[in-house]
Amino acid sequence: MVLENLAELEPELRGAAIFAGTGTDLTPLAVRHDDPRWAEVAAELAGAAATAATEELDSAHVALDGGEAFVVTEAGLTLVATTGRFVLASLTGYDMRMCLRDLSGSHGPVRGDS
Protein backbone atom coordinates (compact mmCIF):
# COMPACT_ATOMS: atom_id res chain seq x y z
CA MET A 1 0.00 0.00 0.00
CA VAL A 2 2.82 2.45 0.86
CA LEU A 3 4.50 1.98 -2.52
CA GLU A 4 1.17 2.39 -4.30
CA ASN A 5 0.69 5.70 -2.47
CA LEU A 6 4.18 6.77 -3.51
CA ALA A 7 3.38 5.91 -7.14
CA GLU A 8 0.31 8.15 -6.96
CA LEU A 9 2.43 11.01 -5.61
CA GLU A 10 5.25 10.39 -8.09
CA PRO A 11 3.87 9.66 -11.58
CA GLU A 12 7.42 9.29 -12.94
CA LEU A 13 8.19 6.46 -10.48
CA ARG A 14 9.83 3.52 -12.27
CA GLY A 15 10.67 1.30 -9.33
CA ALA A 16 10.79 1.33 -5.55
CA ALA A 17 11.78 -0.92 -2.68
CA ILE A 18 11.42 -0.58 1.07
CA PHE A 19 13.94 -2.31 3.32
CA ALA A 20 14.12 -2.95 7.03
CA GLY A 21 17.44 -1.61 8.21
CA THR A 22 19.89 1.00 7.03
CA GLY A 23 23.40 0.96 5.64
CA THR A 24 24.47 -2.35 4.14
CA ASP A 25 22.30 -4.64 6.30
CA LEU A 26 18.96 -4.49 4.45
CA THR A 27 16.01 -6.88 4.36
CA PRO A 28 13.41 -6.29 1.61
CA LEU A 29 9.88 -5.59 2.88
CA ALA A 30 8.13 -4.41 -0.29
CA VAL A 31 9.12 -4.06 -3.94
CA ARG A 32 7.43 -2.35 -6.85
CA HIS A 33 9.17 -3.40 -10.08
CA ASP A 34 8.79 -6.08 -12.75
CA ASP A 35 12.40 -7.29 -12.55
CA PRO A 36 12.75 -9.89 -9.76
CA ARG A 37 16.39 -8.80 -9.21
CA TRP A 38 15.45 -5.15 -8.68
CA ALA A 39 15.39 -5.35 -4.89
CA GLU A 40 18.91 -6.77 -4.92
CA VAL A 41 20.16 -3.95 -7.16
CA ALA A 42 18.35 -1.34 -5.05
CA ALA A 43 19.98 -2.74 -1.90
CA GLU A 44 23.39 -2.51 -3.57
CA LEU A 45 22.74 1.15 -4.42
CA ALA A 46 21.65 1.92 -0.86
CA GLY A 47 24.67 0.09 0.52
CA ALA A 48 27.05 1.98 -1.76
CA ALA A 49 25.53 5.31 -0.70
CA ALA A 50 25.80 4.36 2.98
CA THR A 51 29.40 3.26 2.55
CA ALA A 52 30.31 6.53 0.83
CA ALA A 53 28.66 8.66 3.54
CA THR A 54 30.94 10.10 6.21
CA GLU A 55 28.10 9.96 8.76
CA GLU A 56 24.86 8.00 8.97
CA LEU A 57 23.10 8.20 5.60
CA ASP A 58 20.01 10.41 5.59
CA SER A 59 19.43 10.57 1.84
CA ALA A 60 21.19 10.35 -1.50
CA HIS A 61 20.25 11.42 -5.01
CA VAL A 62 21.91 10.43 -8.28
CA ALA A 63 20.92 12.06 -11.57
CA LEU A 64 21.72 10.13 -14.75
CA ASP A 65 20.95 10.76 -18.41
CA GLY A 66 18.01 8.35 -18.39
CA GLY A 67 16.57 8.86 -14.93
CA GLU A 68 17.19 9.55 -11.27
CA ALA A 69 17.80 7.35 -8.24
CA PHE A 70 16.98 8.21 -4.64
CA VAL A 71 17.81 6.62 -1.29
CA VAL A 72 16.09 7.84 1.89
CA THR A 73 16.40 6.44 5.41
CA GLU A 74 13.98 7.09 8.27
CA ALA A 75 13.11 5.28 11.50
CA GLY A 76 15.27 2.23 10.76
CA LEU A 77 13.87 1.83 7.24
CA THR A 78 15.38 2.51 3.81
CA LEU A 79 13.46 3.41 0.65
CA VAL A 80 15.14 3.27 -2.75
CA ALA A 81 13.32 4.64 -5.79
CA THR A 82 14.06 5.34 -9.43
CA THR A 83 12.19 7.89 -11.52
CA GLY A 84 12.18 9.57 -14.89
CA ARG A 85 14.79 12.25 -15.50
CA PHE A 86 12.92 15.47 -14.79
CA VAL A 87 11.33 15.11 -11.35
CA LEU A 88 11.61 17.67 -8.57
CA ALA A 89 14.27 16.01 -6.44
CA SER A 90 13.38 17.79 -3.21
CA LEU A 91 9.70 16.89 -3.54
CA THR A 92 10.50 13.27 -4.42
CA GLY A 93 12.76 12.96 -1.37
CA TYR A 94 10.07 14.51 0.84
CA ASP A 95 7.39 12.15 -0.52
CA MET A 96 9.66 9.17 0.09
CA ARG A 97 10.37 10.27 3.67
CA MET A 98 6.66 10.73 4.36
CA CYS A 99 5.98 7.20 3.03
CA LEU A 100 8.54 5.79 5.45
CA ARG A 101 7.01 7.79 8.29
CA ASP A 102 3.56 6.48 7.42
CA LEU A 103 4.93 2.95 7.47
CA SER A 104 6.77 3.38 10.77
CA GLY A 105 4.03 5.40 12.47
CA SER A 106 6.49 8.23 13.13
CA HIS A 107 5.08 11.66 12.35
CA GLY A 108 7.60 14.01 13.93
CA PRO A 109 9.38 16.81 12.08
CA VAL A 110 11.56 15.98 9.08
CA ARG A 111 15.25 16.00 9.98
CA GLY A 112 16.54 19.53 9.62
CA ASP A 113 13.12 21.09 10.32
CA SER A 114 12.88 23.39 13.31
PDB file of C-alpha atoms in Angstrom:
ATOM      1  CA  MET A   1       0.000   0.000   0.000  1.00  0.00           C
ATOM      2  CA  VAL A   2       2.817   2.446   0.861  1.00  0.00           C
ATOM      3  CA  LEU A   3       4.498   1.983  -2.522  1.00  0.00           C
ATOM      4  CA  GLU A   4       1.174   2.393  -4.301  1.00  0.00           C
ATOM      5  CA  ASN A   5       0.694   5.697  -2.474  1.00  0.00           C
ATOM      6  CA  LEU A   6       4.182   6.767  -3.513  1.00  0.00           C
ATOM      7  CA  ALA A   7       3.385   5.910  -7.140  1.00  0.00           C
ATOM      8  CA  GLU A   8       0.313   8.147  -6.961  1.00  0.00           C
ATOM      9  CA  LEU A   9       2.432  11.012  -5.613  1.00  0.00           C
ATOM     10  CA  GLU A  10       5.252  10.386  -8.090  1.00  0.00           C
ATOM     11  CA  PRO A  11       3.868   9.657 -11.583  1.00  0.00           C
ATOM     12  CA  GLU A  12       7.418   9.293 -12.939  1.00  0.00           C
ATOM     13  CA  LEU A  13       8.189   6.460 -10.483  1.00  0.00           C
ATOM     14  CA  ARG A  14       9.827   3.522 -12.267  1.00  0.00           C
ATOM     15  CA  GLY A  15      10.668   1.298  -9.330  1.00  0.00           C
ATOM     16  CA  ALA A  16      10.794   1.330  -5.548  1.00  0.00           C
ATOM     17  CA  ALA A  17      11.783  -0.921  -2.683  1.00  0.00           C
ATOM     18  CA  ILE A  18      11.418  -0.584   1.070  1.00  0.00           C
ATOM     19  CA  PHE A  19      13.936  -2.313   3.316  1.00  0.00           C
ATOM     20  CA  ALA A  20      14.122  -2.948   7.026  1.00  0.00           C
ATOM     21  CA  GLY A  21      17.441  -1.609   8.212  1.00  0.00           C
ATOM     22  CA  THR A  22      19.891   0.997   7.034  1.00  0.00           C
ATOM     23  CA  GLY A  23      23.395   0.961   5.635  1.00  0.00           C
ATOM     24  CA  THR A  24      24.471  -2.346   4.139  1.00  0.00           C
ATOM     25  CA  ASP A  25      22.298  -4.645   6.304  1.00  0.00           C
ATOM     26  CA  LEU A  26      18.961  -4.493   4.453  1.00  0.00           C
ATOM     27  CA  THR A  27      16.011  -6.876   4.362  1.00  0.00           C
ATOM     28  CA  PRO A  28      13.407  -6.291   1.614  1.00  0.00           C
ATOM     29  CA  LEU A  29       9.878  -5.591   2.884  1.00  0.00           C
ATOM     30  CA  ALA A  30       8.131  -4.414  -0.290  1.00  0.00           C
ATOM     31  CA  VAL A  31       9.122  -4.062  -3.936  1.00  0.00           C
ATOM     32  CA  ARG A  32       7.429  -2.348  -6.855  1.00  0.00           C
ATOM     33  CA  HIS A  33       9.166  -3.397 -10.084  1.00  0.00           C
ATOM     34  CA  ASP A  34       8.785  -6.076 -12.752  1.00  0.00           C
ATOM     35  CA  ASP A  35      12.398  -7.295 -12.555  1.00  0.00           C
ATOM     36  CA  PRO A  36      12.750  -9.889  -9.756  1.00  0.00           C
ATOM     37  CA  ARG A  37      16.387  -8.796  -9.208  1.00  0.00           C
ATOM     38  CA  TRP A  38      15.447  -5.150  -8.682  1.00  0.00           C
ATOM     39  CA  ALA A  39      15.393  -5.353  -4.887  1.00  0.00           C
ATOM     40  CA  GLU A  40      18.912  -6.767  -4.918  1.00  0.00           C
ATOM     41  CA  VAL A  41      20.163  -3.954  -7.164  1.00  0.00           C
ATOM     42  CA  ALA A  42      18.352  -1.336  -5.052  1.00  0.00           C
ATOM     43  CA  ALA A  43      19.977  -2.743  -1.895  1.00  0.00           C
ATOM     44  CA  GLU A  44      23.388  -2.513  -3.570  1.00  0.00           C
ATOM     45  CA  LEU A  45      22.744   1.151  -4.420  1.00  0.00           C
ATOM     46  CA  ALA A  46      21.654   1.919  -0.860  1.00  0.00           C
ATOM     47  CA  GLY A  47      24.670   0.086   0.520  1.00  0.00           C
ATOM     48  CA  ALA A  48      27.050   1.980  -1.758  1.00  0.00           C
ATOM     49  CA  ALA A  49      25.528   5.313  -0.704  1.00  0.00           C
ATOM     50  CA  ALA A  50      25.797   4.361   2.977  1.00  0.00           C
ATOM     51  CA  THR A  51      29.402   3.257   2.554  1.00  0.00           C
ATOM     52  CA  ALA A  52      30.310   6.531   0.827  1.00  0.00           C
ATOM     53  CA  ALA A  53      28.663   8.657   3.535  1.00  0.00           C
ATOM     54  CA  THR A  54      30.935  10.097   6.214  1.00  0.00           C
ATOM     55  CA  GLU A  55      28.095   9.956   8.764  1.00  0.00           C
ATOM     56  CA  GLU A  56      24.857   7.997   8.974  1.00  0.00           C
ATOM     57  CA  LEU A  57      23.101   8.197   5.600  1.00  0.00           C
ATOM     58  CA  ASP A  58      20.009  10.408   5.588  1.00  0.00           C
ATOM     59  CA  SER A  59      19.433  10.570   1.845  1.00  0.00           C
ATOM     60  CA  ALA A  60      21.194  10.347  -1.499  1.00  0.00           C
ATOM     61  CA  HIS A  61      20.254  11.423  -5.010  1.00  0.00           C
ATOM     62  CA  VAL A  62      21.906  10.431  -8.278  1.00  0.00           C
ATOM     63  CA  ALA A  63      20.917  12.056 -11.572  1.00  0.00           C
ATOM     64  CA  LEU A  64      21.722  10.132 -14.750  1.00  0.00           C
ATOM     65  CA  ASP A  65      20.946  10.755 -18.410  1.00  0.00           C
ATOM     66  CA  GLY A  66      18.008   8.354 -18.395  1.00  0.00           C
ATOM     67  CA  GLY A  67      16.568   8.865 -14.926  1.00  0.00           C
ATOM     68  CA  GLU A  68      17.192   9.548 -11.269  1.00  0.00           C
ATOM     69  CA  ALA A  69      17.797   7.350  -8.242  1.00  0.00           C
ATOM     70  CA  PHE A  70      16.984   8.211  -4.637  1.00  0.00           C
ATOM     71  CA  VAL A  71      17.815   6.618  -1.285  1.00  0.00           C
ATOM     72  CA  VAL A  72      16.087   7.839   1.888  1.00  0.00           C
ATOM     73  CA  THR A  73      16.396   6.440   5.407  1.00  0.00           C
ATOM     74  CA  GLU A  74      13.977   7.085   8.265  1.00  0.00           C
ATOM     75  CA  ALA A  75      13.110   5.282  11.499  1.00  0.00           C
ATOM     76  CA  GLY A  76      15.268   2.232  10.760  1.00  0.00           C
ATOM     77  CA  LEU A  77      13.870   1.833   7.241  1.00  0.00           C
ATOM     78  CA  THR A  78      15.376   2.510   3.813  1.00  0.00           C
ATOM     79  CA  LEU A  79      13.461   3.411   0.648  1.00  0.00           C
ATOM     80  CA  VAL A  80      15.138   3.273  -2.755  1.00  0.00           C
ATOM     81  CA  ALA A  81      13.321   4.638  -5.793  1.00  0.00           C
ATOM     82  CA  THR A  82      14.059   5.340  -9.428  1.00  0.00           C
ATOM     83  CA  THR A  83      12.193   7.889 -11.520  1.00  0.00           C
ATOM     84  CA  GLY A  84      12.185   9.574 -14.888  1.00  0.00           C
ATOM     85  CA  ARG A  85      14.794  12.251 -15.504  1.00  0.00           C
ATOM     86  CA  PHE A  86      12.916  15.469 -14.790  1.00  0.00           C
ATOM     87  CA  VAL A  87      11.331  15.114 -11.346  1.00  0.00           C
ATOM     88  CA  LEU A  88      11.608  17.670  -8.573  1.00  0.00           C
ATOM     89  CA  ALA A  89      14.271  16.007  -6.440  1.00  0.00           C
ATOM     90  CA  SER A  90      13.385  17.793  -3.206  1.00  0.00           C
ATOM     91  CA  LEU A  91       9.699  16.888  -3.542  1.00  0.00           C
ATOM     92  CA  THR A  92      10.502  13.274  -4.419  1.00  0.00           C
ATOM     93  CA  GLY A  93      12.756  12.959  -1.371  1.00  0.00           C
ATOM     94  CA  TYR A  94      10.066  14.511   0.837  1.00  0.00           C
ATOM     95  CA  ASP A  95       7.392  12.152  -0.518  1.00  0.00           C
ATOM     96  CA  MET A  96       9.662   9.174   0.091  1.00  0.00           C
ATOM     97  CA  ARG A  97      10.367  10.271   3.668  1.00  0.00           C
ATOM     98  CA  MET A  98       6.655  10.726   4.359  1.00  0.00           C
ATOM     99  CA  CYS A  99       5.977   7.204   3.029  1.00  0.00           C
ATOM    100  CA  LEU A 100       8.540   5.793   5.453  1.00  0.00           C
ATOM    101  CA  ARG A 101       7.010   7.787   8.295  1.00  0.00           C
ATOM    102  CA  ASP A 102       3.557   6.477   7.423  1.00  0.00           C
ATOM    103  CA  LEU A 103       4.932   2.948   7.473  1.00  0.00           C
ATOM    104  CA  SER A 104       6.770   3.380  10.770  1.00  0.00           C
ATOM    105  CA  GLY A 105       4.028   5.396  12.475  1.00  0.00           C
ATOM    106  CA  SER A 106       6.490   8.227  13.131  1.00  0.00           C
ATOM    107  CA  HIS A 107       5.079  11.660  12.348  1.00  0.00           C
ATOM    108  CA  GLY A 108       7.599  14.012  13.933  1.00  0.00           C
ATOM    109  CA  PRO A 109       9.377  16.808  12.076  1.00  0.00           C
ATOM    110  CA  VAL A 110      11.555  15.982   9.082  1.00  0.00           C
ATOM    111  CA  ARG A 111      15.250  16.001   9.977  1.00  0.00           C
ATOM    112  CA  GLY A 112      16.536  19.529   9.625  1.00  0.00           C
ATOM    113  CA  ASP A 113      13.122  21.093  10.324  1.00  0.00           C
ATOM    114  CA  SER A 114      12.884  23.388  13.309  1.00  0.00           C
TER     115      SER A 114
END
